[in-house]
mmCIF file of N, CA, C and O in Angstrom:
data_model
loop_
_atom_site.group_PDB
_atom_site.id
_atom_site.type_symbol
_atom_site.label_atom_id
_atom_site.label_comp_id
_atom_site.label_asym_id
_atom_site.label_seq_id
_atom_site.Cartn_x
_atom_site.Cartn_y
_atom_site.Cartn_z
ATOM 1 N N UNK A 273 88.856 -181.754 -35.960
ATOM 2 C CA UNK A 273 89.109 -182.052 -36.283
ATOM 3 C C UNK A 273 91.075 -182.521 -35.241
ATOM 4 O O UNK A 273 91.291 -183.789 -35.161
ATOM 5 N N UNK A 274 91.221 -181.430 -34.548
ATOM 6 C CA UNK A 274 92.738 -181.741 -33.813
ATOM 7 C C UNK A 274 92.411 -182.766 -32.693
ATOM 8 O O UNK A 274 93.499 -183.566 -32.697
ATOM 9 N N UNK A 275 91.609 -182.934 -31.874
ATOM 10 C CA UNK A 275 90.852 -183.403 -31.459
ATOM 11 C C UNK A 275 90.689 -184.713 -31.222
ATOM 12 O O UNK A 275 91.389 -185.806 -30.609
ATOM 13 N N UNK A 276 90.789 -185.154 -32.696
ATOM 14 C CA UNK A 276 90.581 -186.425 -33.274
ATOM 15 C C UNK A 276 92.433 -187.039 -32.968
ATOM 16 O O UNK A 276 92.652 -188.236 -32.779
ATOM 17 N N UNK A 277 92.672 -186.480 -34.002
ATOM 18 C CA UNK A 277 94.321 -186.446 -33.681
ATOM 19 C C UNK A 277 95.098 -186.781 -32.243
ATOM 20 O O UNK A 277 95.699 -187.618 -32.611
ATOM 21 N N UNK A 278 94.680 -186.033 -32.208
ATOM 22 C CA UNK A 278 95.717 -185.828 -30.361
ATOM 23 C C UNK A 278 95.432 -187.100 -29.184
ATOM 24 O O UNK A 278 95.889 -187.480 -29.454
ATOM 25 N N UNK A 279 93.758 -187.740 -29.877
ATOM 26 C CA UNK A 279 93.478 -188.805 -29.150
ATOM 27 C C UNK A 279 93.776 -190.062 -30.174
ATOM 28 O O UNK A 279 94.347 -190.890 -29.075
ATOM 29 N N UNK A 280 94.192 -190.029 -31.208
ATOM 30 C CA UNK A 280 94.881 -191.033 -31.699
ATOM 31 C C UNK A 280 95.695 -191.135 -31.717
ATOM 32 O O UNK A 280 96.982 -192.332 -31.442
ATOM 33 N N UNK A 281 96.952 -189.493 -31.624
ATOM 34 C CA UNK A 281 97.884 -189.624 -30.861
ATOM 35 C C UNK A 281 98.314 -190.705 -29.940
ATOM 36 O O UNK A 281 99.205 -191.412 -29.764
ATOM 37 N N UNK A 282 97.592 -190.498 -28.488
ATOM 38 C CA UNK A 282 97.736 -190.411 -27.214
ATOM 39 C C UNK A 282 97.318 -192.336 -27.126
ATOM 40 O O UNK A 282 97.871 -193.170 -26.638
ATOM 41 N N UNK A 283 96.345 -192.815 -28.018
ATOM 42 C CA UNK A 283 96.510 -194.359 -28.247
ATOM 43 C C UNK A 283 97.278 -194.920 -28.649
ATOM 44 O O UNK A 283 98.031 -195.946 -28.014
ATOM 45 N N UNK A 284 98.237 -194.274 -29.471
ATOM 46 C CA UNK A 284 99.570 -195.141 -30.129
ATOM 47 C C UNK A 284 100.755 -195.407 -28.980
ATOM 48 O O UNK A 284 101.981 -195.993 -28.998
ATOM 49 N N UNK A 285 100.563 -193.741 -28.709
ATOM 50 C CA UNK A 285 101.398 -193.215 -27.461
ATOM 51 C C UNK A 285 101.599 -194.864 -26.347
ATOM 52 O O UNK A 285 102.929 -195.407 -25.529
ATOM 53 N N UNK A 286 99.735 -195.223 -25.811
ATOM 54 C CA UNK A 286 100.218 -195.760 -25.476
ATOM 55 C C UNK A 286 100.137 -197.510 -25.393
ATOM 56 O O UNK A 286 100.798 -198.100 -24.427
ATOM 57 N N UNK A 287 99.911 -197.690 -26.196
ATOM 58 C CA UNK A 287 100.520 -199.251 -26.756
ATOM 59 C C UNK A 287 101.676 -198.981 -26.789
ATOM 60 O O UNK A 287 102.298 -200.117 -26.686
ATOM 61 N N UNK A 288 102.870 -198.015 -27.200
ATOM 62 C CA UNK A 288 104.290 -198.550 -27.104
ATOM 63 C C UNK A 288 104.741 -198.125 -26.221
ATOM 64 O O UNK A 288 105.311 -199.661 -26.464
ATOM 65 N N UNK A 289 104.348 -197.735 -25.444
ATOM 66 C CA UNK A 289 104.344 -198.168 -23.878
ATOM 67 C C UNK A 289 104.526 -199.187 -23.222
ATOM 68 O O UNK A 289 105.147 -200.112 -22.214
ATOM 69 N N UNK A 290 102.860 -199.750 -23.990
ATOM 70 C CA UNK A 290 102.155 -201.000 -23.666
ATOM 71 C C UNK A 290 103.583 -201.854 -23.556
ATOM 72 O O UNK A 290 103.533 -203.248 -23.519
ATOM 73 N N UNK A 291 103.412 -202.095 -24.791
ATOM 74 C CA UNK A 291 104.305 -203.357 -25.899
ATOM 75 C C UNK A 291 105.640 -203.078 -25.216
ATOM 76 O O UNK A 291 106.737 -204.130 -24.491
ATOM 77 N N UNK A 292 106.715 -202.342 -24.990
ATOM 78 C CA UNK A 292 107.757 -202.104 -24.306
ATOM 79 C C UNK A 292 107.786 -202.809 -22.631
ATOM 80 O O UNK A 292 108.952 -203.031 -22.175
ATOM 81 N N UNK A 293 106.432 -202.379 -22.026
ATOM 82 C CA UNK A 293 106.397 -202.708 -20.609
ATOM 83 C C UNK A 293 105.934 -204.295 -20.486
ATOM 84 O O UNK A 293 107.023 -204.519 -19.726
ATOM 85 N N UNK A 294 105.154 -204.530 -20.935
ATOM 86 C CA UNK A 294 105.227 -205.665 -21.199
ATOM 87 C C UNK A 294 106.245 -206.907 -21.268
ATOM 88 O O UNK A 294 106.939 -208.003 -20.995
ATOM 89 N N UNK A 295 107.175 -205.990 -22.758
ATOM 90 C CA UNK A 295 108.191 -207.706 -23.404
ATOM 91 C C UNK A 295 109.603 -206.783 -22.210
ATOM 92 O O UNK A 295 110.008 -207.689 -22.523
ATOM 93 N N UNK A 296 109.133 -205.923 -21.330
ATOM 94 C CA UNK A 296 110.723 -205.717 -20.562
ATOM 95 C C UNK A 296 109.634 -206.196 -19.036
ATOM 96 O O UNK A 296 110.662 -207.266 -18.817
ATOM 97 N N UNK A 297 109.614 -206.526 -18.299
ATOM 98 C CA UNK A 297 108.781 -206.701 -17.661
ATOM 99 C C UNK A 297 107.772 -207.881 -17.216
ATOM 100 O O UNK A 297 107.764 -209.181 -16.229
ATOM 101 N N UNK A 298 107.106 -208.095 -18.211
ATOM 102 C CA UNK A 298 106.479 -209.903 -17.937
ATOM 103 C C UNK A 298 106.710 -211.073 -18.814
ATOM 104 O O UNK A 298 107.271 -211.918 -18.191
ATOM 105 N N UNK A 299 107.461 -210.570 -20.121
ATOM 106 C CA UNK A 299 107.654 -211.332 -20.239
ATOM 107 C C UNK A 299 108.909 -210.806 -21.858
ATOM 108 O O UNK A 299 107.702 -209.732 -22.457
ATOM 109 N N UNK A 300 109.506 -212.204 -22.150
ATOM 110 C CA UNK A 300 110.687 -211.226 -23.465
ATOM 111 C C UNK A 300 110.076 -211.658 -24.517
ATOM 112 O O UNK A 300 109.107 -212.056 -25.354
ATOM 113 N N UNK A 301 109.518 -210.540 -25.103
ATOM 114 C CA UNK A 301 109.566 -210.570 -26.375
ATOM 115 C C UNK A 301 110.712 -210.720 -27.672
ATOM 116 O O UNK A 301 111.197 -210.267 -27.708
ATOM 117 N N UNK A 302 110.110 -211.709 -28.237
ATOM 118 C CA UNK A 302 110.559 -212.374 -29.294
ATOM 119 C C UNK A 302 111.271 -212.555 -30.929
ATOM 120 O O UNK A 302 109.690 -211.782 -31.531
ATOM 121 N N UNK A 303 112.304 -211.378 -30.944
ATOM 122 C CA UNK A 303 112.909 -211.069 -32.449
ATOM 123 C C UNK A 303 113.335 -212.101 -33.887
ATOM 124 O O UNK A 303 113.362 -212.104 -34.502
ATOM 125 N N UNK A 304 113.836 -213.014 -32.729
ATOM 126 C CA UNK A 304 113.963 -214.535 -33.372
ATOM 127 C C UNK A 304 115.978 -213.627 -33.764
ATOM 128 O O UNK A 304 116.878 -214.978 -34.593
ATOM 129 N N UNK A 305 116.323 -212.932 -33.283
ATOM 130 C CA UNK A 305 117.962 -212.651 -33.268
ATOM 131 C C UNK A 305 118.635 -213.314 -31.899
ATOM 132 O O UNK A 305 120.028 -212.776 -31.960
ATOM 133 N N UNK A 306 118.296 -213.358 -31.117
ATOM 134 C CA UNK A 306 118.863 -213.984 -30.196
ATOM 135 C C UNK A 306 119.333 -213.080 -28.941
ATOM 136 O O UNK A 306 118.172 -211.693 -28.493
ATOM 137 N N UNK A 307 120.407 -212.779 -28.531
ATOM 138 C CA UNK A 307 121.065 -211.249 -28.328
ATOM 139 C C UNK A 307 120.940 -209.815 -28.850
ATOM 140 O O UNK A 307 120.435 -209.296 -28.695
ATOM 141 N N UNK A 308 121.048 -210.313 -30.426
ATOM 142 C CA UNK A 308 120.620 -208.803 -31.025
ATOM 143 C C UNK A 308 118.623 -208.315 -30.742
ATOM 144 O O UNK A 308 118.547 -207.090 -31.512
ATOM 145 N N UNK A 309 117.892 -209.006 -30.218
ATOM 146 C CA UNK A 309 117.075 -208.530 -30.043
ATOM 147 C C UNK A 309 116.737 -207.379 -29.381
ATOM 148 O O UNK A 309 115.891 -206.385 -28.503
ATOM 149 N N UNK A 310 118.218 -207.435 -28.284
ATOM 150 C CA UNK A 310 118.020 -206.698 -27.443
ATOM 151 C C UNK A 310 118.288 -205.155 -28.204
ATOM 152 O O UNK A 310 118.301 -204.350 -27.442
ATOM 153 N N UNK A 311 118.681 -204.902 -28.905
ATOM 154 C CA UNK A 311 118.963 -204.006 -30.357
ATOM 155 C C UNK A 311 117.135 -203.915 -30.835
ATOM 156 O O UNK A 311 117.006 -202.541 -30.609
ATOM 157 N N UNK A 312 116.927 -204.505 -30.656
ATOM 158 C CA UNK A 312 115.046 -204.383 -30.905
ATOM 159 C C UNK A 312 114.666 -202.918 -29.826
ATOM 160 O O UNK A 312 113.398 -202.393 -29.894
ATOM 161 N N UNK A 313 115.173 -203.865 -28.686
ATOM 162 C CA UNK A 313 114.003 -203.763 -27.687
ATOM 163 C C UNK A 313 114.748 -201.575 -27.344
ATOM 164 O O UNK A 313 114.351 -200.931 -26.799
ATOM 165 N N UNK A 314 116.356 -201.731 -27.615
ATOM 166 C CA UNK A 314 116.584 -200.068 -27.883
ATOM 167 C C UNK A 314 116.273 -199.083 -28.656
ATOM 168 O O UNK A 314 115.617 -198.198 -28.204
ATOM 169 N N UNK A 315 115.339 -200.127 -29.849
ATOM 170 C CA UNK A 315 114.673 -198.826 -31.030
ATOM 171 C C UNK A 315 113.598 -198.711 -30.334
ATOM 172 O O UNK A 315 112.370 -197.892 -30.624
ATOM 173 N N UNK A 316 112.638 -200.063 -29.344
ATOM 174 C CA UNK A 316 111.730 -200.084 -28.882
ATOM 175 C C UNK A 316 111.635 -198.768 -28.020
ATOM 176 O O UNK A 316 110.599 -197.775 -28.138
ATOM 177 N N UNK A 317 112.563 -198.590 -27.182
ATOM 178 C CA UNK A 317 112.658 -197.300 -26.158
ATOM 179 C C UNK A 317 113.458 -195.785 -26.232
ATOM 180 O O UNK A 317 112.372 -195.164 -26.039
ATOM 181 N N UNK A 318 113.447 -196.182 -27.796
ATOM 182 C CA UNK A 318 113.825 -194.289 -28.054
ATOM 183 C C UNK A 318 113.123 -194.582 -29.087
ATOM 184 O O UNK A 318 112.758 -193.211 -29.068
ATOM 185 N N UNK A 319 112.004 -194.849 -29.763
ATOM 186 C CA UNK A 319 110.870 -194.762 -30.626
ATOM 187 C C UNK A 319 109.752 -193.825 -29.084
ATOM 188 O O UNK A 319 109.120 -193.183 -29.748
ATOM 189 N N UNK A 320 110.025 -194.172 -28.252
ATOM 190 C CA UNK A 320 108.881 -194.606 -27.161
ATOM 191 C C UNK A 320 110.076 -192.888 -26.884
ATOM 192 O O UNK A 320 108.003 -191.736 -26.061
ATOM 193 N N UNK A 321 110.701 -192.866 -26.318
ATOM 194 C CA UNK A 321 110.797 -191.565 -25.839
ATOM 195 C C UNK A 321 110.876 -190.411 -27.067
ATOM 196 O O UNK A 321 109.985 -189.579 -26.364
ATOM 197 N N UNK A 322 111.124 -190.729 -28.286
ATOM 198 C CA UNK A 322 110.872 -189.671 -29.388
ATOM 199 C C UNK A 322 109.626 -189.141 -29.294
ATOM 200 O O UNK A 322 109.519 -188.071 -29.152
ATOM 201 N N UNK A 323 108.553 -190.210 -29.322
ATOM 202 C CA UNK A 323 107.694 -189.844 -30.279
ATOM 203 C C UNK A 323 106.355 -189.117 -29.044
ATOM 204 O O UNK A 323 106.104 -188.367 -28.503
ATOM 205 N N UNK A 324 107.090 -189.835 -27.179
ATOM 206 C CA UNK A 324 106.879 -188.840 -26.024
ATOM 207 C C UNK A 324 107.016 -187.597 -26.043
ATOM 208 O O UNK A 324 106.256 -186.112 -26.152
ATOM 209 N N UNK A 325 108.377 -186.869 -26.398
ATOM 210 C CA UNK A 325 108.530 -185.430 -26.598
ATOM 211 C C UNK A 325 108.316 -185.392 -27.783
ATOM 212 O O UNK A 325 107.728 -183.717 -26.942
ATOM 213 N N UNK A 326 108.333 -185.491 -28.376
ATOM 214 C CA UNK A 326 107.861 -185.116 -29.669
ATOM 215 C C UNK A 326 106.407 -184.364 -29.215
ATOM 216 O O UNK A 326 105.723 -182.971 -29.499
ATOM 217 N N UNK A 327 105.199 -185.370 -29.127
ATOM 218 C CA UNK A 327 103.630 -185.371 -27.766
ATOM 219 C C UNK A 327 103.830 -184.128 -27.242
ATOM 220 O O UNK A 327 103.283 -182.716 -27.688
ATOM 221 N N UNK A 328 104.979 -184.127 -26.247
ATOM 222 C CA UNK A 328 104.531 -182.711 -25.109
ATOM 223 C C UNK A 328 104.912 -181.481 -26.075
ATOM 224 O O UNK A 328 104.706 -180.166 -25.660
ATOM 225 N N UNK A 329 106.111 -181.842 -26.706
ATOM 226 C CA UNK A 329 106.522 -180.541 -27.400
ATOM 227 C C UNK A 329 105.796 -180.109 -28.303
ATOM 228 O O UNK A 329 105.175 -178.341 -28.695
ATOM 229 N N UNK A 330 104.908 -180.926 -29.225
ATOM 230 C CA UNK A 330 103.170 -180.013 -30.041
ATOM 231 C C UNK A 330 102.191 -179.816 -29.100
ATOM 232 O O UNK A 330 101.418 -180.224 -30.190
ATOM 233 N N UNK A 331 101.905 -180.004 -27.922
ATOM 234 C CA UNK A 331 101.040 -180.412 -27.443
ATOM 235 C C UNK A 331 99.409 -178.708 -28.053
ATOM 236 O O UNK A 331 98.895 -179.237 -27.715
ATOM 237 N N UNK A 332 100.528 -178.107 -28.183
ATOM 238 C CA UNK A 332 99.268 -176.851 -28.434
ATOM 239 C C UNK A 332 99.528 -176.353 -30.355
ATOM 240 O O UNK A 332 99.150 -175.153 -30.080
ATOM 241 N N UNK A 333 100.039 -177.382 -30.791
ATOM 242 C CA UNK A 333 100.702 -177.103 -32.462
ATOM 243 C C UNK A 333 99.038 -177.847 -33.294
ATOM 244 O O UNK A 333 98.135 -178.136 -32.707
ATOM 245 N N UNK A 334 98.784 -177.581 -34.623
ATOM 246 C CA UNK A 334 98.143 -177.896 -35.116
ATOM 247 C C UNK A 334 98.164 -178.827 -35.833
ATOM 248 O O UNK A 334 98.915 -180.423 -35.086
ATOM 249 N N UNK A 335 96.914 -179.709 -35.931
ATOM 250 C CA UNK A 335 95.910 -181.106 -36.219
ATOM 251 C C UNK A 335 97.018 -182.208 -36.661
ATOM 252 O O UNK A 335 97.505 -183.175 -36.446
ATOM 253 N N UNK A 336 97.968 -181.106 -38.167
ATOM 254 C CA UNK A 336 98.508 -182.016 -39.642
ATOM 255 C C UNK A 336 100.305 -182.293 -38.059
ATOM 256 O O UNK A 336 100.144 -183.098 -38.935
ATOM 257 N N UNK A 337 100.406 -182.030 -37.789
ATOM 258 C CA UNK A 337 101.558 -182.581 -36.520
ATOM 259 C C UNK A 337 101.310 -183.645 -36.112
ATOM 260 O O UNK A 337 102.359 -185.078 -35.696
ATOM 261 N N UNK A 338 100.331 -183.359 -34.989
ATOM 262 C CA UNK A 338 99.148 -185.039 -35.049
ATOM 263 C C UNK A 338 99.106 -186.149 -34.769
ATOM 264 O O UNK A 338 99.043 -187.024 -35.671
ATOM 265 N N UNK A 339 98.770 -185.525 -36.746
ATOM 266 C CA UNK A 339 98.830 -186.849 -37.891
ATOM 267 C C UNK A 339 99.875 -187.274 -38.362
ATOM 268 O O UNK A 339 99.785 -188.355 -38.161
ATOM 269 N N UNK A 340 100.856 -186.467 -39.141
ATOM 270 C CA UNK A 340 101.829 -186.820 -38.810
ATOM 271 C C UNK A 340 103.147 -187.716 -38.294
ATOM 272 O O UNK A 340 102.273 -189.425 -38.174
ATOM 273 N N UNK A 341 102.906 -187.888 -36.907
ATOM 274 C CA UNK A 341 102.668 -188.582 -35.329
ATOM 275 C C UNK A 341 102.638 -189.447 -35.959
ATOM 276 O O UNK A 341 102.552 -190.883 -35.384
ATOM 277 N N UNK A 342 101.349 -189.242 -35.687
ATOM 278 C CA UNK A 342 100.489 -190.651 -35.652
ATOM 279 C C UNK A 342 100.410 -191.522 -36.747
ATOM 280 O O UNK A 342 100.689 -192.998 -36.312
ATOM 281 N N UNK A 343 100.718 -190.912 -38.094
ATOM 282 C CA UNK A 343 101.123 -192.273 -38.872
ATOM 283 C C UNK A 343 102.485 -192.263 -38.750
ATOM 284 O O UNK A 343 102.368 -194.576 -39.032
ATOM 285 N N UNK A 344 103.277 -192.205 -38.973
ATOM 286 C CA UNK A 344 104.668 -192.705 -38.784
ATOM 287 C C UNK A 344 104.830 -193.030 -37.444
ATOM 288 O O UNK A 344 105.123 -194.021 -36.888
ATOM 289 N N UNK A 345 104.035 -193.176 -35.987
ATOM 290 C CA UNK A 345 104.981 -194.119 -35.140
ATOM 291 C C UNK A 345 103.718 -195.696 -35.196
ATOM 292 O O UNK A 345 104.085 -196.189 -35.184
ATOM 293 N N UNK A 346 102.154 -195.377 -35.524
ATOM 294 C CA UNK A 346 101.532 -196.049 -36.009
ATOM 295 C C UNK A 346 102.039 -197.382 -36.804
ATOM 296 O O UNK A 346 102.121 -198.244 -36.600
ATOM 297 N N UNK A 347 102.501 -196.632 -37.897
ATOM 298 C CA UNK A 347 103.450 -198.079 -38.866
ATOM 299 C C UNK A 347 104.271 -198.356 -38.431
ATOM 300 O O UNK A 347 104.765 -199.572 -38.401
ATOM 301 N N UNK A 348 105.394 -197.520 -37.227
ATOM 302 C CA UNK A 348 106.850 -198.504 -37.044
ATOM 303 C C UNK A 348 105.724 -199.618 -35.759
ATOM 304 O O UNK A 348 107.048 -199.935 -35.906
ATOM 305 N N UNK A 349 104.960 -199.051 -35.082
ATOM 306 C CA UNK A 349 104.486 -200.192 -34.325
ATOM 307 C C UNK A 349 103.967 -201.331 -35.006
ATOM 308 O O UNK A 349 104.141 -202.295 -34.715
ATOM 309 N N UNK A 350 103.247 -201.601 -35.795
ATOM 310 C CA UNK A 350 102.855 -202.941 -36.492
ATOM 311 C C UNK A 350 103.910 -203.014 -36.838
ATOM 312 O O UNK A 350 104.357 -204.387 -37.186
ATOM 313 N N UNK A 351 105.120 -202.535 -37.740
ATOM 314 C CA UNK A 351 106.573 -203.130 -37.784
ATOM 315 C C UNK A 351 106.973 -203.661 -37.225
ATOM 316 O O UNK A 351 107.794 -205.245 -36.533
ATOM 317 N N UNK A 352 107.364 -203.479 -35.826
ATOM 318 C CA UNK A 352 107.683 -204.112 -34.390
ATOM 319 C C UNK A 352 107.226 -205.137 -34.348
ATOM 320 O O UNK A 352 107.576 -206.570 -33.760
ATOM 321 N N UNK A 353 105.623 -205.046 -34.527
ATOM 322 C CA UNK A 353 104.857 -205.971 -34.334
ATOM 323 C C UNK A 353 105.193 -207.543 -35.183
ATOM 324 O O UNK A 353 105.166 -208.905 -35.028
ATOM 325 N N UNK A 354 105.260 -206.284 -36.391
ATOM 326 C CA UNK A 354 105.705 -207.517 -37.527
ATOM 327 C C UNK A 354 106.960 -208.630 -37.319
ATOM 328 O O UNK A 354 106.195 -209.554 -36.969
ATOM 329 N N UNK A 355 107.528 -207.967 -37.257
ATOM 330 C CA UNK A 355 109.247 -208.298 -36.562
ATOM 331 C C UNK A 355 109.021 -209.722 -35.211
ATOM 332 O O UNK A 355 109.805 -210.575 -35.202
ATOM 333 N N UNK A 356 108.587 -209.196 -34.193
ATOM 334 C CA UNK A 356 107.865 -209.926 -33.477
ATOM 335 C C UNK A 356 107.292 -211.312 -33.745
ATOM 336 O O UNK A 356 106.919 -212.461 -33.087
ATOM 337 N N UNK A 357 106.614 -211.652 -34.639
ATOM 338 C CA UNK A 357 105.490 -212.202 -35.159
ATOM 339 C C UNK A 357 106.340 -212.980 -36.001
ATOM 340 O O UNK A 357 107.836 -214.386 -36.534
ATOM 341 N N UNK A 358 106.005 -213.688 -37.581
ATOM 342 C CA UNK A 358 105.883 -213.684 -38.547
ATOM 343 C C UNK A 358 106.992 -213.700 -39.463
ATOM 344 O O UNK A 358 107.575 -214.458 -40.467
ATOM 345 N N UNK A 359 107.841 -212.082 -39.488
ATOM 346 C CA UNK A 359 108.676 -211.625 -39.731
ATOM 347 C C UNK A 359 110.105 -211.969 -38.595
ATOM 348 O O UNK A 359 111.304 -211.649 -38.657
ATOM 349 N N UNK A 360 110.022 -213.009 -38.117
ATOM 350 C CA UNK A 360 110.963 -213.503 -36.786
ATOM 351 C C UNK A 360 112.645 -214.388 -37.150
ATOM 352 O O UNK A 360 112.405 -214.649 -38.739
ATOM 353 N N UNK A 361 113.225 -213.428 -36.362
ATOM 354 C CA UNK A 361 114.845 -214.477 -37.516
ATOM 355 C C UNK A 361 115.096 -215.601 -37.198
ATOM 356 O O UNK A 361 114.233 -216.569 -35.845
ATOM 357 N N UNK A 362 115.561 -215.780 -37.680
ATOM 358 C CA UNK A 362 116.343 -217.940 -37.791
ATOM 359 C C UNK A 362 116.681 -217.814 -36.324
ATOM 360 O O UNK A 362 116.300 -218.973 -36.175
ATOM 361 N N UNK A 363 117.587 -217.545 -34.925
ATOM 362 C CA UNK A 363 117.823 -218.252 -34.201
ATOM 363 C C UNK A 363 116.211 -218.006 -33.272
ATOM 364 O O UNK A 363 116.259 -219.469 -32.220
ATOM 365 N N UNK A 364 115.133 -217.488 -33.743
ATOM 366 C CA UNK A 364 114.214 -218.159 -32.924
ATOM 367 C C UNK A 364 113.116 -218.623 -33.471
ATOM 368 O O UNK A 364 112.148 -216.852 -34.093
ATOM 369 N N UNK A 365 112.946 -218.772 -34.597
ATOM 370 C CA UNK A 365 111.688 -218.189 -35.830
ATOM 371 C C UNK A 365 110.544 -218.324 -35.286
ATOM 372 O O UNK A 365 109.909 -218.895 -33.980
ATOM 373 N N UNK A 366 109.310 -217.865 -35.940
ATOM 374 C CA UNK A 366 108.582 -217.920 -35.548
ATOM 375 C C UNK A 366 107.180 -219.573 -35.228
ATOM 376 O O UNK A 366 107.412 -220.253 -36.084
ATOM 377 N N UNK A 367 106.681 -219.477 -34.455
ATOM 378 C CA UNK A 367 105.913 -220.418 -33.689
ATOM 379 C C UNK A 367 104.933 -220.216 -33.381
ATOM 380 O O UNK A 367 103.768 -221.477 -32.212
ATOM 381 N N UNK A 368 103.991 -219.265 -33.222
ATOM 382 C CA UNK A 368 102.609 -218.902 -33.377
ATOM 383 C C UNK A 368 102.507 -218.180 -31.687
ATOM 384 O O UNK A 368 101.536 -217.689 -31.372
ATOM 385 N N UNK A 369 104.338 -217.561 -30.652
ATOM 386 C CA UNK A 369 103.789 -217.190 -29.839
ATOM 387 C C UNK A 369 104.648 -216.211 -29.249
ATOM 388 O O UNK A 369 105.416 -215.791 -30.832
ATOM 389 N N UNK A 370 104.314 -214.743 -29.784
ATOM 390 C CA UNK A 370 104.434 -213.254 -29.269
ATOM 391 C C UNK A 370 105.446 -213.488 -28.111
ATOM 392 O O UNK A 370 106.980 -213.319 -28.797
ATOM 393 N N UNK A 371 105.224 -214.205 -27.152
ATOM 394 C CA UNK A 371 106.578 -213.908 -26.135
ATOM 395 C C UNK A 371 106.987 -215.297 -25.995
ATOM 396 O O UNK A 371 107.252 -216.266 -26.471
ATOM 397 N N UNK A 372 108.420 -215.144 -25.808
ATOM 398 C CA UNK A 372 109.967 -216.109 -25.332
ATOM 399 C C UNK A 372 109.400 -217.296 -24.392
ATOM 400 O O UNK A 372 108.827 -216.553 -22.925
ATOM 401 N N UNK A 373 109.037 -218.502 -24.932
ATOM 402 C CA UNK A 373 109.026 -219.706 -23.442
ATOM 403 C C UNK A 373 109.308 -220.713 -23.973
ATOM 404 O O UNK A 373 109.885 -221.312 -24.917
ATOM 405 N N UNK A 374 110.249 -220.680 -23.052
ATOM 406 C CA UNK A 374 110.522 -222.498 -22.945
ATOM 407 C C UNK A 374 109.874 -223.350 -23.610
ATOM 408 O O UNK A 374 109.054 -223.675 -22.967
#
């Protein structure tokens, strides 16, 4: 059972990484806060770093720890995705697109 949670945790970590890379290097992910979007990017990178370090330190630990990590960071990914879409701020309201475009 531990391997299933390790795989799930790795998938969540990869999704976090892809979201950060796409938002930084492909197109800007808009959260609707204007310059305040930088705070969201900082939060995304901070969560990615914490998740990565916690995963490395937990490499030989029980499945309970991986279960906890997977659930916590999956919920944060869902929250970030919702903030980038339907819960977007007033500066750039939701228009059906995740990426900012003029």
